[in-house]
Coordinates of C-alpha atoms in Angstrom, one line a residue:
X588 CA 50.0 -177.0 -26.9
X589 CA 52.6 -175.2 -28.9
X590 CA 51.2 -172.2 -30.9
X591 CA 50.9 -172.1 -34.9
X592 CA 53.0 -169.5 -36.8
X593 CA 53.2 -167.6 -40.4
X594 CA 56.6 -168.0 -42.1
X595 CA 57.5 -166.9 -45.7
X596 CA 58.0 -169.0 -48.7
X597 CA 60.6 -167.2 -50.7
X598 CA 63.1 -164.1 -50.7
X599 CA 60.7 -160.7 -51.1
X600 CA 61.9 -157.3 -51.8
X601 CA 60.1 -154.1 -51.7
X602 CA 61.3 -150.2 -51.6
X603 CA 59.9 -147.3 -50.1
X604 CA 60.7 -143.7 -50.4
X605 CA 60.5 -141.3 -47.0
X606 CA 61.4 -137.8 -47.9
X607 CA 64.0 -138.5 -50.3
X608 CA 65.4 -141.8 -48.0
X609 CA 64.7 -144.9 -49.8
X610 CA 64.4 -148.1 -47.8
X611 CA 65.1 -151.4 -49.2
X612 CA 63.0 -154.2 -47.2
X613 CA 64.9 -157.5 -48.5
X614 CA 63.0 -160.5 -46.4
X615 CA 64.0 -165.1 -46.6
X616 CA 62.9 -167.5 -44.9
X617 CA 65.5 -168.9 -42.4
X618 CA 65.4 -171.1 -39.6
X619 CA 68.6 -171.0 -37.7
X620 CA 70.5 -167.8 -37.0
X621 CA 73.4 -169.5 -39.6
X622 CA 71.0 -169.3 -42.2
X623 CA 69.8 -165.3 -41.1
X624 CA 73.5 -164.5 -40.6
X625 CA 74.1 -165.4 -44.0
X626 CA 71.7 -163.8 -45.7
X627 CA 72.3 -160.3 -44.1
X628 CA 75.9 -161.0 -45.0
X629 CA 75.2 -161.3 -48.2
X630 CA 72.9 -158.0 -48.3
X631 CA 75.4 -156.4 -46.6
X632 CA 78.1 -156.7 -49.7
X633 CA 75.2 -155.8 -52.2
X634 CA 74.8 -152.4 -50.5
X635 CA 78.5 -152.0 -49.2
X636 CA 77.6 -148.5 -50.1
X637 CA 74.4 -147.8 -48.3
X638 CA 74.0 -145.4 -45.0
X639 CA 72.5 -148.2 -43.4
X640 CA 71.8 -151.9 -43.5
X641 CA 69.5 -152.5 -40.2
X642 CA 68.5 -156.2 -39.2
X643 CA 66.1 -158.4 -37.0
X644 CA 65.5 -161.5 -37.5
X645 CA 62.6 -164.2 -35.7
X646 CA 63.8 -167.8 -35.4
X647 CA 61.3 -170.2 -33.7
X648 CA 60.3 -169.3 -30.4
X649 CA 62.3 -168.2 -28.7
X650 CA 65.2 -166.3 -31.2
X651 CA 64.7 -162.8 -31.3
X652 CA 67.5 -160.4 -32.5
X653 CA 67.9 -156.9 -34.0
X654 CA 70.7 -154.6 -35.2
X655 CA 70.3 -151.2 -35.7
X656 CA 73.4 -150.9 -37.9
X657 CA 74.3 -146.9 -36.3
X658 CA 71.1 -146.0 -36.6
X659 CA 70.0 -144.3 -33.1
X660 CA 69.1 -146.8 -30.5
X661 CA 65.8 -149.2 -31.0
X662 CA 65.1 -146.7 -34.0
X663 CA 65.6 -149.3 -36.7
X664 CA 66.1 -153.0 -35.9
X665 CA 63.4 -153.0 -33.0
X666 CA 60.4 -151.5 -35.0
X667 CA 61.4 -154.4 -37.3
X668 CA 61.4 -157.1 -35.2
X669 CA 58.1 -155.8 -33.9
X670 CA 56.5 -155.6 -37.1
X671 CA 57.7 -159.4 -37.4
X672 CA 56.5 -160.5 -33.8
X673 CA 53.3 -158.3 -34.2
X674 CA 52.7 -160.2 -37.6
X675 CA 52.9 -163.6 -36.2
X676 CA 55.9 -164.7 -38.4
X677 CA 58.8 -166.6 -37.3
X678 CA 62.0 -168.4 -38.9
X679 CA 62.4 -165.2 -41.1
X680 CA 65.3 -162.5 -41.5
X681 CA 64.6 -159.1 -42.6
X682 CA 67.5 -156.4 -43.9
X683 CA 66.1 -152.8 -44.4
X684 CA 68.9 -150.7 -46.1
X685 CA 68.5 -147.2 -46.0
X686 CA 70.6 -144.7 -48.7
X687 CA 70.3 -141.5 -46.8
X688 CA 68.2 -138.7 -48.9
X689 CA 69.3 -135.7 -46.9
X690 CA 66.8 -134.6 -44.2
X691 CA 66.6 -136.2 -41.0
X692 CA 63.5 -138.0 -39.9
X693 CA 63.7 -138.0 -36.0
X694 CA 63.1 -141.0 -34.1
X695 CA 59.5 -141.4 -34.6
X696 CA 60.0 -141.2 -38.4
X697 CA 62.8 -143.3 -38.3
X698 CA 61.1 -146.1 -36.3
X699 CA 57.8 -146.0 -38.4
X700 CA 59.9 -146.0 -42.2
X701 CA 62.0 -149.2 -40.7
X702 CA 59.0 -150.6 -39.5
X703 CA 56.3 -149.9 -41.9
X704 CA 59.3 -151.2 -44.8
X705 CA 59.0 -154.4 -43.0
X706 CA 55.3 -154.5 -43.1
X707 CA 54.7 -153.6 -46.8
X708 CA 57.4 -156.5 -48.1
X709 CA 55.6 -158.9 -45.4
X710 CA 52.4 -157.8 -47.4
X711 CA 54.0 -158.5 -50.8
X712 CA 55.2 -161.5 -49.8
X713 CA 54.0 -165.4 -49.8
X714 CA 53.3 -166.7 -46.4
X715 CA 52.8 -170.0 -45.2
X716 CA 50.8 -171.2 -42.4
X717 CA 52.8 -173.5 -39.5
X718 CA 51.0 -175.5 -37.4
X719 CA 52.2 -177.4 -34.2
X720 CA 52.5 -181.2 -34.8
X721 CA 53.5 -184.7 -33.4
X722 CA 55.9 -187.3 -34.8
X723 CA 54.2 -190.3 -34.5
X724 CA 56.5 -193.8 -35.0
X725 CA 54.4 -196.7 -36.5
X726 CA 55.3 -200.2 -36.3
X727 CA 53.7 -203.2 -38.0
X728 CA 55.2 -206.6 -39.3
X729 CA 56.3 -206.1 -43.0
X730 CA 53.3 -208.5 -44.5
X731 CA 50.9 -205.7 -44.1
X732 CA 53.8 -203.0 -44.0
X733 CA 53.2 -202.0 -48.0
X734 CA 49.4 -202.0 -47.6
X735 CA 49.8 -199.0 -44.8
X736 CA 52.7 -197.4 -47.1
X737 CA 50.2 -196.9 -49.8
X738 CA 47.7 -195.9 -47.1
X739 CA 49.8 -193.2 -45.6
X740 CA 51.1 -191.6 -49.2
X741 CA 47.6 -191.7 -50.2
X742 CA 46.3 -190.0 -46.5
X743 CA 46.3 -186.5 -45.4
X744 CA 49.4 -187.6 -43.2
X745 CA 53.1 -186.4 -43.5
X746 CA 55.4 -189.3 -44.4
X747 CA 58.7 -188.6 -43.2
X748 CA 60.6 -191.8 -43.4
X749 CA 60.4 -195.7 -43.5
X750 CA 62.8 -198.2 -41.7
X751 CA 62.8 -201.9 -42.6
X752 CA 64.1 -204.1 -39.5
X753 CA 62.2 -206.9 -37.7
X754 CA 59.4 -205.1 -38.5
X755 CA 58.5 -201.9 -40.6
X756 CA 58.7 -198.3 -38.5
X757 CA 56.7 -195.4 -40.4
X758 CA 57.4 -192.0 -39.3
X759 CA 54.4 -189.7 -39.6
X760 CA 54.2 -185.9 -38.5
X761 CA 50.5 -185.4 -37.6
X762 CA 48.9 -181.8 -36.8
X763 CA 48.1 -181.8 -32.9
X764 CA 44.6 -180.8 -33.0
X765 CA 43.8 -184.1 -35.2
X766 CA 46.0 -186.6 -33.3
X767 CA 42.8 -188.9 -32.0
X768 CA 41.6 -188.6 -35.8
X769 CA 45.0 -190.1 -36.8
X770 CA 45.0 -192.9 -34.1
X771 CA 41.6 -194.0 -35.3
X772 CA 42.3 -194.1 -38.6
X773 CA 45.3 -196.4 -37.8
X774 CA 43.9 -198.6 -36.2
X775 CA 41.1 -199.1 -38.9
X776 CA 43.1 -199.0 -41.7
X777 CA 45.7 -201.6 -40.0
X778 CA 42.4 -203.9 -38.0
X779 CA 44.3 -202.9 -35.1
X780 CA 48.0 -204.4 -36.4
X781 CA 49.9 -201.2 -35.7
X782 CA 51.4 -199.8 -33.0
X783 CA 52.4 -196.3 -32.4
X784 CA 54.0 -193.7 -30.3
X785 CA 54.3 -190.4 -30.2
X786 CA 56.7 -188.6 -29.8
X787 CA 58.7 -184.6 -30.2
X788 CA 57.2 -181.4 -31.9
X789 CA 57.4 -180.6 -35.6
X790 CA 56.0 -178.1 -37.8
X791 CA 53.9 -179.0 -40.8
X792 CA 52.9 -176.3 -43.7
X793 CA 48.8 -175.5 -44.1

């Protein structure tokens, strides 16, 4: 069964100060690397005249990437994408920018302001819960097809779409851990009329 994840709901910023560095934590929501790309593009030309603008980003489950923008190597970007991994979020870009304050921090120091930046936006920011679900296609003749419409809007069940052929097809995203709930409250609502199949994985907000 595929695993739930955290996401965020809207663009966050937070600064921090580290002797005399400050570090900009600018986090969004994305869920393809177009949509990260972007956004750290557009960072990027908001502090063209930063030190640094270091990057990692999380998309589904199997994107991972980080940049640590001329920072030493895995200083910067891979404290960040850890602090994203270690957090449980996914489909999420972060940009740290740095403006340099004048004393060096070492490695350590460098890896635990890039990280811990991360960690206090995440922290100010809204999450949202993801959990693992099924689309399930439902098909019943269309004399009982605007009974189970009003049924479905009125249910705890995702309505993603309607199609009107030789019958009526309803597609539903249902959560996996309630899957037998949702077939037996089909097949009551319907006395049995409906059939269904299941089919790829979604995501559904908690």
């Amino acid at each position: 069964m595929a695993a739930p994840y955290l996401t965020i709901k809207n663009i966050t910023e937070h600064e921090i100060e580290v002797r005399r560095s400050r570090f900009i934590c600018a986090l969004a929501p994305a869920d393809t690397e177009e949509a990260a790309r972007a956004f750290i593009a557009e960072i990027r030309r908001r502090h063209a005249d930063a030190t640094h603008n270091c990057t990692a980003y999380v998309i589904g489950d199997r994107i991972r990437k980080a940049d640590d923008d001329g920072e030493p190597g895995g200083t910067a970007g891979t404290p960040m994408l850890e602090m994203l991994a270690r957090r449980g979020f996914a489909d999420v870009v972060a940009v740290v920018t740095r403006h340099f304050g004048g004393v060096l921090l070492g490695a350590g120091g460098l890896a635990r302001a890039y990280g811990g930046a991360v960690g206090e936006t995440l922290d100010r920011a809204e999450s949202v819960a993801m959990v693992p679900a099924t689309v399930a296609t439902v098909t019943i003749d269309h004399a009982h097809a605007g009974r189970l419409e009003n049924d479905l809007r009125a249910s705890p069940y995702a309505l993603r779409g309607v199609v009107y052929g030789a019958g009526v097809t309803f597609e539903v995203a249902v959560a996996q851990e309630g899957l037998p709930a949702f077939e037996e409250w089909l097949a009551t609502v319907t006395a049995g009329r409906a059939e269904v199949e299941f089919g790829g994985l979604v995501y559904l907000a908690r």
